[in-house]
Short mmCIF file of C-alpha atoms in Angstrom, two decimals:
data_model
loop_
_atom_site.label_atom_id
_atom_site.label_comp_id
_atom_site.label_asym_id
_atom_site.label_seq_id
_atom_site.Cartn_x
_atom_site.Cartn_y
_atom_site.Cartn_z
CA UNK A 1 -10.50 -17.53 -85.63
CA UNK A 2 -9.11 -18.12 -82.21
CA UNK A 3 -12.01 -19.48 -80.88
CA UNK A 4 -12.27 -21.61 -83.39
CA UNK A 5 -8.54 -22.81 -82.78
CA UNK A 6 -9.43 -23.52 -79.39
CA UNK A 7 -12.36 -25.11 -79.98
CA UNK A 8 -10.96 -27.39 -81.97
CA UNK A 9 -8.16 -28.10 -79.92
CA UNK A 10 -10.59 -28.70 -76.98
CA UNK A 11 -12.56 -31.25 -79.06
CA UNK A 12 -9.05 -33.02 -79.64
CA UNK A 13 -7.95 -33.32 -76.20
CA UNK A 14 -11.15 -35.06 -75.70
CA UNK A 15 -11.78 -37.47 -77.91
CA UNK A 16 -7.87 -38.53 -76.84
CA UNK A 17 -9.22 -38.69 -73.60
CA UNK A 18 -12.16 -40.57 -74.85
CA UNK A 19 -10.32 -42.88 -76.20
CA UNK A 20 -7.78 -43.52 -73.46
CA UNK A 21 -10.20 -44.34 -71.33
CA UNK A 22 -11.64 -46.93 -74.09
CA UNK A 23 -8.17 -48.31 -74.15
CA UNK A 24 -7.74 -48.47 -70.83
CA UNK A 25 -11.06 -50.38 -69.77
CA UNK A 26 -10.73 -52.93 -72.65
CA UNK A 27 -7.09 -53.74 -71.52
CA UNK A 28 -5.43 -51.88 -75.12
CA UNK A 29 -3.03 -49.58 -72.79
CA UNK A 30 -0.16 -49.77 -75.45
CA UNK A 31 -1.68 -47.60 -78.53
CA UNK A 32 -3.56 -50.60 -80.19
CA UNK A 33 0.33 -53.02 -79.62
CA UNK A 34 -1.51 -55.17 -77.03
CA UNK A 35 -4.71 -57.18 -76.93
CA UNK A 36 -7.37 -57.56 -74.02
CA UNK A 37 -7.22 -61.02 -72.13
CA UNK A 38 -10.30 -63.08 -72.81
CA UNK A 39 -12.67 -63.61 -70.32
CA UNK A 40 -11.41 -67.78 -70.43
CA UNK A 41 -8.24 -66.80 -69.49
CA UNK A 42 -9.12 -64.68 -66.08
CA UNK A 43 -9.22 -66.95 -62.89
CA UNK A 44 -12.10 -65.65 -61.20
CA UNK A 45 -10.97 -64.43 -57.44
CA UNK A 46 -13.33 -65.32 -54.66
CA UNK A 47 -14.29 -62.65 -52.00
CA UNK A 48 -12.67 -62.54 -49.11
CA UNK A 49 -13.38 -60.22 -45.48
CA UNK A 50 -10.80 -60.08 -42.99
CA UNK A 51 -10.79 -57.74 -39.20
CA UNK A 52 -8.19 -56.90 -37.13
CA UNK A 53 -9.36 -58.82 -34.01
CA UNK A 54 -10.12 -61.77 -35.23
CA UNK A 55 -8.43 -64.59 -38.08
CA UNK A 56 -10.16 -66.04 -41.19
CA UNK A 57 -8.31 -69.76 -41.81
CA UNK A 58 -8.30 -71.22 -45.71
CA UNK A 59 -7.59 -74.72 -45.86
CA UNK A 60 -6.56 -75.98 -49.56
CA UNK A 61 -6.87 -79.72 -50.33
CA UNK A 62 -3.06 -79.72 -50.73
CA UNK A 63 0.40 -78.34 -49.25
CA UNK A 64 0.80 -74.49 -49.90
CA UNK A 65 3.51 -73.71 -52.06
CA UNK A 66 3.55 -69.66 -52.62
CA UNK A 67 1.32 -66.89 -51.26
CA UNK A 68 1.52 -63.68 -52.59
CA UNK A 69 -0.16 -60.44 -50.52
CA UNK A 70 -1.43 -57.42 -52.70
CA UNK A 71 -0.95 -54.70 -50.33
CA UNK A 72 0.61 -54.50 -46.46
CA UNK A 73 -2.99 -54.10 -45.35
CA UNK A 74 -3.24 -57.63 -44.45
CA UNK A 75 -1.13 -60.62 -43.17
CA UNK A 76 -0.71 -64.60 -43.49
CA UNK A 77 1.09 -67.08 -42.41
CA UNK A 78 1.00 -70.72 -42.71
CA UNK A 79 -0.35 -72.69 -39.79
CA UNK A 80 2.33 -74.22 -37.35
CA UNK A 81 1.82 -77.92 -38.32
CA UNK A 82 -0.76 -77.61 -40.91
CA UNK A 83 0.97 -76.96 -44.26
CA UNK A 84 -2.04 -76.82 -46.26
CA UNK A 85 -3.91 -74.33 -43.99
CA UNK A 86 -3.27 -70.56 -44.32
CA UNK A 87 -3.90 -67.84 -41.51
CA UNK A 88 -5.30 -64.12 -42.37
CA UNK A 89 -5.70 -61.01 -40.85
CA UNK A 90 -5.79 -57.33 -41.27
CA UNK A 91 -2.66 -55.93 -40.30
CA UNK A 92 -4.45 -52.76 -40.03
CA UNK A 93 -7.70 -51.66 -38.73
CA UNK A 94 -10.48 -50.41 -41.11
CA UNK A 95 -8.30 -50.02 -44.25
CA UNK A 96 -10.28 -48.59 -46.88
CA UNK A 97 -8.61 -50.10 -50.14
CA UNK A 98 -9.29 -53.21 -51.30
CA UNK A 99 -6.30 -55.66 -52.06
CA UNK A 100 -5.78 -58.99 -52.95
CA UNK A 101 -4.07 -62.75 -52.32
CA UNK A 102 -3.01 -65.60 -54.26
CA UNK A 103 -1.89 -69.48 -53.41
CA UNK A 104 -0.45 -71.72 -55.10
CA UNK A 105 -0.88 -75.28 -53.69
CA UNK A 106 1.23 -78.00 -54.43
CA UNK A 107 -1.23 -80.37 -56.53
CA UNK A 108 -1.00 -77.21 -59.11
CA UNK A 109 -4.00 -75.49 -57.78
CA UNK A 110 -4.05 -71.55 -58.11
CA UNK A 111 -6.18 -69.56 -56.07
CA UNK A 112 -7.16 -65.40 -55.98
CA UNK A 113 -9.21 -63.78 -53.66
CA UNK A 114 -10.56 -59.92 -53.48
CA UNK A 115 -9.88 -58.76 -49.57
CA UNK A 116 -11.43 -56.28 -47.91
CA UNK A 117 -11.90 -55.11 -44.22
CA UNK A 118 -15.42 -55.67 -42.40
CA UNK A 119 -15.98 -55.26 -38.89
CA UNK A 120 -17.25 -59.23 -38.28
CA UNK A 121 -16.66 -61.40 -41.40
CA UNK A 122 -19.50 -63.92 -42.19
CA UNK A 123 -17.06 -66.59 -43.11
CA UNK A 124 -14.01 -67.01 -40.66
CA UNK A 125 -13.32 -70.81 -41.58
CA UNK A 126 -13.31 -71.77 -45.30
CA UNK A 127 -12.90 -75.02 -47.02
CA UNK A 128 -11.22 -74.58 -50.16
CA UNK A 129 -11.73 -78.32 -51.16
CA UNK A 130 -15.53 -77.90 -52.39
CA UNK A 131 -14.37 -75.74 -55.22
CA UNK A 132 -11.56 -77.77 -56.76
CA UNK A 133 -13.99 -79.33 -58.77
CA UNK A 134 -16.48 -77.03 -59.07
CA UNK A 135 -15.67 -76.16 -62.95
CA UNK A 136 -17.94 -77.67 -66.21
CA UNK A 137 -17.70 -81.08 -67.44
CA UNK A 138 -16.23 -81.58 -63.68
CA UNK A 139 -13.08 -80.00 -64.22
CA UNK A 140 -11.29 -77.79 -61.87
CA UNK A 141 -11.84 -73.32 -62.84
CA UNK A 142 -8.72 -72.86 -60.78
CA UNK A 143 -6.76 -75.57 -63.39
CA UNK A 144 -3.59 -74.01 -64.40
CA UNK A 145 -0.56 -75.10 -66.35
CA UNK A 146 1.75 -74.46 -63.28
CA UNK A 147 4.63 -76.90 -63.46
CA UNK A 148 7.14 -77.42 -60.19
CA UNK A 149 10.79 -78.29 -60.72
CA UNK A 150 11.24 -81.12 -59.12
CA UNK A 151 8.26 -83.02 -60.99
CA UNK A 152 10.27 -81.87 -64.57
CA UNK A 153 7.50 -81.20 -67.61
CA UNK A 154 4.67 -83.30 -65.63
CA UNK A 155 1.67 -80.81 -64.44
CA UNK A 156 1.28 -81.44 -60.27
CA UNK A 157 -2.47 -81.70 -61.23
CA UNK A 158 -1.97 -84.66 -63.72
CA UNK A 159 0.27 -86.23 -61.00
CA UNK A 160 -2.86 -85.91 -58.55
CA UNK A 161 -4.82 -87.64 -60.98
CA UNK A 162 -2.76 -90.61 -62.28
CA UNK A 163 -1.98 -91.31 -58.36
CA UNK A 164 -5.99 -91.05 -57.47
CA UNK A 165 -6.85 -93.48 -60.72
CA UNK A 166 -4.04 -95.91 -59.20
CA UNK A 167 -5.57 -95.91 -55.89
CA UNK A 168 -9.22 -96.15 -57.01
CA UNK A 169 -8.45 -99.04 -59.56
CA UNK A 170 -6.32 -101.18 -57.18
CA UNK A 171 -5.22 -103.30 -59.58
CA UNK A 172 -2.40 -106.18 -58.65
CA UNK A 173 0.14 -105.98 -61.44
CA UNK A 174 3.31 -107.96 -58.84
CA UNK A 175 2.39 -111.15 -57.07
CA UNK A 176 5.77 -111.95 -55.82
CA UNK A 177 7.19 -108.67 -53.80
CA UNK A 178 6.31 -108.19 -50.57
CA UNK A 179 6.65 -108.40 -46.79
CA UNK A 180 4.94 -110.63 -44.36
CA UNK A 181 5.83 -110.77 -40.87
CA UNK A 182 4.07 -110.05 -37.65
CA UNK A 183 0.44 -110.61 -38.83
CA UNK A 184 1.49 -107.47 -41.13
CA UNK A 185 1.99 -107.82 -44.74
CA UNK A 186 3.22 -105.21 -46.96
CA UNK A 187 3.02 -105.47 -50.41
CA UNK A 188 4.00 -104.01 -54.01
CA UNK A 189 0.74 -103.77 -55.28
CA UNK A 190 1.50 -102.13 -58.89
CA UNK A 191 4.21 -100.30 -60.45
CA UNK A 192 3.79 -97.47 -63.57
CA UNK A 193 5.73 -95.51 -65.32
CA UNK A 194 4.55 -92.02 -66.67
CA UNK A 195 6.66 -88.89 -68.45
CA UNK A 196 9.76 -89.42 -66.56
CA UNK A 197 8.38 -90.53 -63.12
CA UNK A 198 7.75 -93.80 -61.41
CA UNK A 199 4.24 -94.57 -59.37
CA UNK A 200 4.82 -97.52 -56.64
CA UNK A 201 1.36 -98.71 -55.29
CA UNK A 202 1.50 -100.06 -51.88
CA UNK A 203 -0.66 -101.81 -49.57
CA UNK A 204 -0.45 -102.52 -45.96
CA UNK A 205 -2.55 -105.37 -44.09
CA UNK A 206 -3.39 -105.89 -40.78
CA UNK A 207 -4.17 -109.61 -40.08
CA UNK A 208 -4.14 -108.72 -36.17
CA UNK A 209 -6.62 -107.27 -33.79
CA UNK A 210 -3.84 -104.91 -32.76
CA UNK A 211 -3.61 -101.58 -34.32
CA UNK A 212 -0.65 -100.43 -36.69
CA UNK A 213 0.71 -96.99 -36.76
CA UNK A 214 2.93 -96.13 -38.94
CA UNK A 215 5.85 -93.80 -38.87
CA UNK A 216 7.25 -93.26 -42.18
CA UNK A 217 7.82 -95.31 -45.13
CA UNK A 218 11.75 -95.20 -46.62
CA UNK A 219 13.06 -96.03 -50.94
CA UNK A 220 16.84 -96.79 -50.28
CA UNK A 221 19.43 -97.89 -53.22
CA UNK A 222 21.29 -100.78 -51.30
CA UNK A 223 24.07 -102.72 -52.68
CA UNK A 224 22.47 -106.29 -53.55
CA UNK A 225 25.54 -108.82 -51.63
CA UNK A 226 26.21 -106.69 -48.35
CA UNK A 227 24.31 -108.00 -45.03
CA UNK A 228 25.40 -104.99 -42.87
CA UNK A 229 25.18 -101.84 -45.05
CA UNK A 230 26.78 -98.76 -44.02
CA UNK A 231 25.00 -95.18 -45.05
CA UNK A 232 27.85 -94.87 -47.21
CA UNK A 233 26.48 -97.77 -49.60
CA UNK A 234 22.99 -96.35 -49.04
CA UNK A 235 21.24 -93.57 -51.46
CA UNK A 236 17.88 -92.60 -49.87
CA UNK A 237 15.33 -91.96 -52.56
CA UNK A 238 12.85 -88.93 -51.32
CA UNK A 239 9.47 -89.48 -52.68
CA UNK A 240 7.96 -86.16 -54.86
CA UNK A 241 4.69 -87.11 -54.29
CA UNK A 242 2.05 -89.04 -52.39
CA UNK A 243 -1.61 -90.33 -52.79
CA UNK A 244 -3.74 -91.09 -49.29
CA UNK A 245 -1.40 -90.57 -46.64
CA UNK A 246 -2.07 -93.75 -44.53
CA UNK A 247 -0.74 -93.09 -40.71
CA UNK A 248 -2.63 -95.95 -39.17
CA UNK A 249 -3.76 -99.68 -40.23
CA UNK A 250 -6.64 -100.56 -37.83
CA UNK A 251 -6.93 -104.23 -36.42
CA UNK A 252 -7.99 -106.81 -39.71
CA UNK A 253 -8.17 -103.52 -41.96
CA UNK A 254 -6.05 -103.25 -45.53
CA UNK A 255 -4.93 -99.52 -46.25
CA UNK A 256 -3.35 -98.17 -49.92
CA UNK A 257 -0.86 -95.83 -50.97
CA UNK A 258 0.70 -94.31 -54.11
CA UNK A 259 4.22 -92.86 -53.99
CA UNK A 260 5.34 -90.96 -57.03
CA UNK A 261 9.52 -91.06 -57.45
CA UNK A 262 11.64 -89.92 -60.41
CA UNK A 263 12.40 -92.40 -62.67
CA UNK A 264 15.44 -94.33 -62.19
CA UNK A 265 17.10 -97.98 -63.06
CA UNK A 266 19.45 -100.28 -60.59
CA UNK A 267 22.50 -101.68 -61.36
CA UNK A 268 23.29 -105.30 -61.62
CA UNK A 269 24.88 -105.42 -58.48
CA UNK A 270 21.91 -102.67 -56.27
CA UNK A 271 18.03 -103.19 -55.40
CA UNK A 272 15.86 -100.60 -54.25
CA UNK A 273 14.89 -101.26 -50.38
CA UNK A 274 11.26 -100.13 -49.43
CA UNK A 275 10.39 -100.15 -45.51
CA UNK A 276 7.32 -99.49 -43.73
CA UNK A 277 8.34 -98.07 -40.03
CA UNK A 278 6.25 -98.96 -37.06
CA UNK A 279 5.41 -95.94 -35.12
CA UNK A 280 6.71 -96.65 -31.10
CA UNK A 281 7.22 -100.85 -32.37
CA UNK A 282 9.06 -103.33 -33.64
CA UNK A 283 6.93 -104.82 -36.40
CA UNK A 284 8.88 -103.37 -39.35
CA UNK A 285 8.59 -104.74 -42.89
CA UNK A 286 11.00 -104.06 -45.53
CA UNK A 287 10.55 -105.83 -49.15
CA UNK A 288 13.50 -105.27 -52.07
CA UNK A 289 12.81 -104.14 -55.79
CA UNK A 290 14.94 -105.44 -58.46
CA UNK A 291 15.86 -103.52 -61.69
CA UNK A 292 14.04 -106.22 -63.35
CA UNK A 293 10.87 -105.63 -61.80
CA UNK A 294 11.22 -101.34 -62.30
CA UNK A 295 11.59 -102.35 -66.31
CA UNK A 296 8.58 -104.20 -65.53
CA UNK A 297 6.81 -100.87 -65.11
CA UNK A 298 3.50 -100.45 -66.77
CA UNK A 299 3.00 -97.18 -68.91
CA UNK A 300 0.35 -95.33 -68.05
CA UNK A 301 -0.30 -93.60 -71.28
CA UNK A 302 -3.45 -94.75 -72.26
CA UNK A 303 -4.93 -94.93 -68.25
CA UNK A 304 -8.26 -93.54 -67.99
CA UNK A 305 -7.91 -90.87 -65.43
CA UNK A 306 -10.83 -90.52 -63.12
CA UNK A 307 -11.59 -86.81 -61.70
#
């Protein structure tokens, strides 16, 4: 009778431990209270090797936000410079366990990789950029519904797109704001309106032989009647986003931009000053926005986004 107590107690314990294991591999770890994830809702890590003596360099097609490290095995860093390229390296040599990293870029890209140690890694410079769009039906795999505070309930990767259609369209919606001065003209190509932000299309000409390099580009609130403002009457307007970062305008060349702002109106008695910044010159070219023209704003609802 006793062996037939334990026997039957032995056949319990494990079919339990049967069944744990079941549970366990299929992702049911809470007594049948939780459900597996589907396979279309895992973002597939890439493989990564990383040594001690030498660095492995990612570069993303956009700034990197967040990095996470699985383990202290390995370190990264950000290169000086170069926000959209990240450095890695074991932090110890020959670790045996595998661990992992993820990035988050700002366009709303998501990244995982699998790391592990190997003596001399194949791949010690990696372009990220080939497999943004590497998905079916030309859609990113690493397309996740990571939103960023600053852009409110807009997705960073529908920003990307509506600023890439506006640049690849190049459609003139204003004839009459611009700058010309210089043999330079700068221009308010287009203006669009989208979920709470504004899109200002810009384009820069060069009508000289001579180079133009430019420094920055500045959105200031002025008030309207005042010749010489004060930064008291100023409010500088920092652009979220930007589309083709144009740093130099070669001789009889035309260059285009898209700057994505939160939305915002003007007063009767304030414009919105935008000025384009010669790099180590003097040919600066500044153009004024009324509130009339920002109402003029074309939604961008129905604009056929182009991957």
């Amino acid at each position: 009778m006793k062996f037939k107590q334990v026997f039957f107690f032995a056949v319990l314990l494990l079919t339990a431990a049967v069944s744990a294991k079941a549970q366990t591999e299929s992702g049911d770890l809470y007594q049948g209270m939780s459900r597996s994830i589907p396979n279309g809702r895992v973002v597939l890590p890439y493989g990564l090797s990383v040594t001690y003596d030498k660095t492995v360099h990612l570069i993303f097609p956009a700034q990197i936000r967040y990095v996470d490290l699985g383990s202290s095995n390995i370190i990264a860093g950000k290169a000086e410079d170069a926000d959209n390229v990240l450095r890695i390296k074991a932090a110890i040599r020959d670790f045996e366990t595998e661990t992992n990293l993820s990035v988050v870029c700002n366009d709303g890209s998501f990244y995982s990789f699998n790391v592990k140690y190997a003596e001399e890694p194949e791949r010690l410079n990696i372009e990220m950029q080939d497999f943004l769009h590497s998905g079916t039906n030309n859609l990113p795999t690493n397309k996740a519904d990571i939103y960023f505070k600053e852009l409110g309930n807009e997705s960073p990767v529908l920003v990307k797109l509506i600023m890439k259609t506006i640049w690849q369209n190049n459609k003139r919606e204003f004839n009459h704001i611009g700058s010309k001065k210089f043999g330079i003209q700068f221009l308010l190509r287009g203006l669009y309106t989208h979920n709470g932000l504004l899109y200002f299309h810009l384009l820069t000409k060069n009508q000289n032989q001579m180079p133009y390099n430019i420094d920055f580009i500045t959105f200031k609130v002025v008030d309207k009647k005042v010749a010489k403002r004060t930064a008291i009457q100023e409010q500088i307007l920092h652009p979220l986003r930007m589309y083709n970062d144009v740093i130099r305008v070669n001789g009889y060349q035309t260059q285009c931009s898209v700057f994505a702002l939160e939305q915002f109106t003007l007063p009767d008695d304030k414009v919105l000053e935008v000025t384009l910044f010669e790099q180590n010159g003097g040919r600066h070219q500044t153009f004024v926005v009324e509130n009339e023209d920002l109402i003029r704003a074309k939604n961008i609802d129905n604009l056929k986004l182009k991957i």
